[in-house]
mmCIF file of C-alpha atoms and ligand atoms in Angstrom:
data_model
loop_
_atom_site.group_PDB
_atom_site.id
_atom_site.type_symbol
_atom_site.label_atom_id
_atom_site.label_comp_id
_atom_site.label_asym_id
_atom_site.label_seq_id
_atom_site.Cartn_x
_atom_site.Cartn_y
_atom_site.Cartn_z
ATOM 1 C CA UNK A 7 84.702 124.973 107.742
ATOM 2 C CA UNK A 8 85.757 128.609 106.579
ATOM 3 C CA UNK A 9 86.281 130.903 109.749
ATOM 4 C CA UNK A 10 84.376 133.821 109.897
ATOM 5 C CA UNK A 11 85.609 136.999 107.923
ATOM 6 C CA UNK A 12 84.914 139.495 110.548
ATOM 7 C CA UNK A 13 87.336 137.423 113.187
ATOM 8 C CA UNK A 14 89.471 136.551 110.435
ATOM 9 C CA UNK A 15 90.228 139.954 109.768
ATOM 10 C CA UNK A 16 91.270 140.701 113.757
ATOM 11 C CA UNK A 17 93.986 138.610 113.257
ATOM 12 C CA UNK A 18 97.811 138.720 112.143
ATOM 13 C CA UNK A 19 97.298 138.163 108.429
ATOM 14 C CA UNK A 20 100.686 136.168 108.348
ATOM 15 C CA UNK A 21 100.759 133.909 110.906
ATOM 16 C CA UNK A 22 96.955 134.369 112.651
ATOM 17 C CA UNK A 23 97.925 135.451 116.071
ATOM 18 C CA UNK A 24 94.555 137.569 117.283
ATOM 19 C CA UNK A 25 95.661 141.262 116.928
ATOM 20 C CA UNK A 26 92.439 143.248 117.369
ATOM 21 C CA UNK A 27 91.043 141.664 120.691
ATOM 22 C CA UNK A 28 90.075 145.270 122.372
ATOM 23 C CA UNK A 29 92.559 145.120 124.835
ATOM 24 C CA UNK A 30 95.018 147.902 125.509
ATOM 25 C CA UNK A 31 97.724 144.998 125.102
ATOM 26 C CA UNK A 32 97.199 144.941 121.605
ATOM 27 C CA UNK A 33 98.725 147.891 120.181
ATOM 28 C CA UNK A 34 102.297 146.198 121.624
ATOM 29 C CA UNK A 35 101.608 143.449 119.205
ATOM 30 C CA UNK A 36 101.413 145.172 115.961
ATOM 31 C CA UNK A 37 103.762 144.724 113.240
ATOM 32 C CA UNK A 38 105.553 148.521 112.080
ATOM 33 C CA UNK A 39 105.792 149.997 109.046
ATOM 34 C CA UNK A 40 109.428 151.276 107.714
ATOM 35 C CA UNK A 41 108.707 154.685 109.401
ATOM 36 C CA UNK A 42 107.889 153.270 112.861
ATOM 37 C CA UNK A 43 104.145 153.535 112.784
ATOM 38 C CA UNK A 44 101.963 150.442 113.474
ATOM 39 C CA UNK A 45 100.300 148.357 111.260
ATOM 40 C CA UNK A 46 97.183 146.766 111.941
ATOM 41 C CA UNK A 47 97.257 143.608 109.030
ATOM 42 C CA UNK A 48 100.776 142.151 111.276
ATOM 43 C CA UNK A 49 102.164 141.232 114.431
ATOM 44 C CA UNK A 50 105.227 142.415 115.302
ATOM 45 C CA UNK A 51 106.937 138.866 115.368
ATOM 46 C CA UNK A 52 106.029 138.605 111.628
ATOM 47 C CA UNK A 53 106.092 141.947 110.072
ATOM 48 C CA UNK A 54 108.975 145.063 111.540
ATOM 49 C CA UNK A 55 110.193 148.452 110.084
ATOM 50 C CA UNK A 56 108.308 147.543 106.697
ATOM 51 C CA UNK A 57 108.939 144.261 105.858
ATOM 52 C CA UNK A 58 108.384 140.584 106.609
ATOM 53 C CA UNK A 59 110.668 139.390 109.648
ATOM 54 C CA UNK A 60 111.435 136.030 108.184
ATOM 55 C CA UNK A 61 110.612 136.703 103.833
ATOM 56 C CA UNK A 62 111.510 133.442 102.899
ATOM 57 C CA UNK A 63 109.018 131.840 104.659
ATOM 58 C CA UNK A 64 106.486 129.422 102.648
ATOM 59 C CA UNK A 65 103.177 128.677 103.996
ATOM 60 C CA UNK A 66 104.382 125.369 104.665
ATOM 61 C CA UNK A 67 106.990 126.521 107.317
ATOM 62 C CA UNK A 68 104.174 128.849 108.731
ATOM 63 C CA UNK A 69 101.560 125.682 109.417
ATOM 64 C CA UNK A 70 104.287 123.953 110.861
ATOM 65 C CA UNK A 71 104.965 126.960 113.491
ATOM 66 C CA UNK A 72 101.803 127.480 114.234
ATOM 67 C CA UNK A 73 101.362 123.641 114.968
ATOM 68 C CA UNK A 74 104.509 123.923 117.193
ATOM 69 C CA UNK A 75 103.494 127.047 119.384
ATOM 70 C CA UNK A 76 99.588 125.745 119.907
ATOM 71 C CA UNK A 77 101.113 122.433 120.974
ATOM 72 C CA UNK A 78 104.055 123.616 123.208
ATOM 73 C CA UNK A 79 102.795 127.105 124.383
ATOM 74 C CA UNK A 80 98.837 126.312 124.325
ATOM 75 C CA UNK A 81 99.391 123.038 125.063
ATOM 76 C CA UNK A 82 96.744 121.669 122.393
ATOM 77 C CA UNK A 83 96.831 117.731 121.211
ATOM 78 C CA UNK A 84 98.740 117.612 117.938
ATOM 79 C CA UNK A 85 96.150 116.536 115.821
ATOM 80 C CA UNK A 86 93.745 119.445 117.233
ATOM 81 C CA UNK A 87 96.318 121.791 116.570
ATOM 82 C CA UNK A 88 97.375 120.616 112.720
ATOM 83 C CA UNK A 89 93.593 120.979 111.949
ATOM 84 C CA UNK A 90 93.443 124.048 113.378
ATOM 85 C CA UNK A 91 96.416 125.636 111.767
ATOM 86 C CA UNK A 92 95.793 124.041 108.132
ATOM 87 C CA UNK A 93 92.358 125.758 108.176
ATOM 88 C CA UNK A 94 93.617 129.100 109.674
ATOM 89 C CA UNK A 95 96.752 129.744 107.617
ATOM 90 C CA UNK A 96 96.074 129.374 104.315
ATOM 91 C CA UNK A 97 92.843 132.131 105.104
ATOM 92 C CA UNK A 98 95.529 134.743 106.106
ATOM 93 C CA UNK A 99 96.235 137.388 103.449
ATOM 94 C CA UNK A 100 100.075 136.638 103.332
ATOM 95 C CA UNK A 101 99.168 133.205 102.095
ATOM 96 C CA UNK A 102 96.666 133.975 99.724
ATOM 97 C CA UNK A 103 98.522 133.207 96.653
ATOM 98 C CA UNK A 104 100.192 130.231 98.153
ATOM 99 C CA UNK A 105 98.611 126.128 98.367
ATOM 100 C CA UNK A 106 99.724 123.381 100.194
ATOM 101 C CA UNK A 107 101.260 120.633 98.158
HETATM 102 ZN ZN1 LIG B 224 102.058 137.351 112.951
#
């Protein structure tokens, strides 16, 4: 089941966190570029002053946080969560180049 491209696109294209949800809160979630100004493709857990906050990150790593913050934070059954973030993360623009062994 592909998500849809339009909500896609609202999110953090690293680790899928909605960005774009049309409240004023969102603007203190965006990522910034080197010269301060905010991005809209990142949150600013994932992307700061122009780069990636944590480069060495593989796809892999990013599943596996994504499992652990829907589980502990959203409190979602493990299994619901794994599905969820192996279908979300590897659609994120970040990821595009990457698979999952
Ligand atoms: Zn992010």
């Amino acid at each position: 089941m592909a998500m849809d491209p339009k909500e896609l696109a609202t999110r953090c294209q690293s680790c899928g966190m909605p960005l774009h949800t049309g409240i004023p809160m969102d603007a203190v979630f965006l990522g910034t570029a080197a010269d301060g100004t905010p991005v809209k493709e990142y949150c600013r857990f994932c992307y700061a002053n122009g780069a990636f906050v944590e480069p060495q990150l593989t796809m892999k790593d990013m599943v596996a946080k994504s499992v652990s913050h829907m589980t502990r934070v959203l409190h979602l059954p493990e299994e619901k969560a794994k599905e969820m973030s192996a279908e979300l993360i590897p659609q994120l623009r970040r990821w595009e180049k990457q698979a999952l062994p």
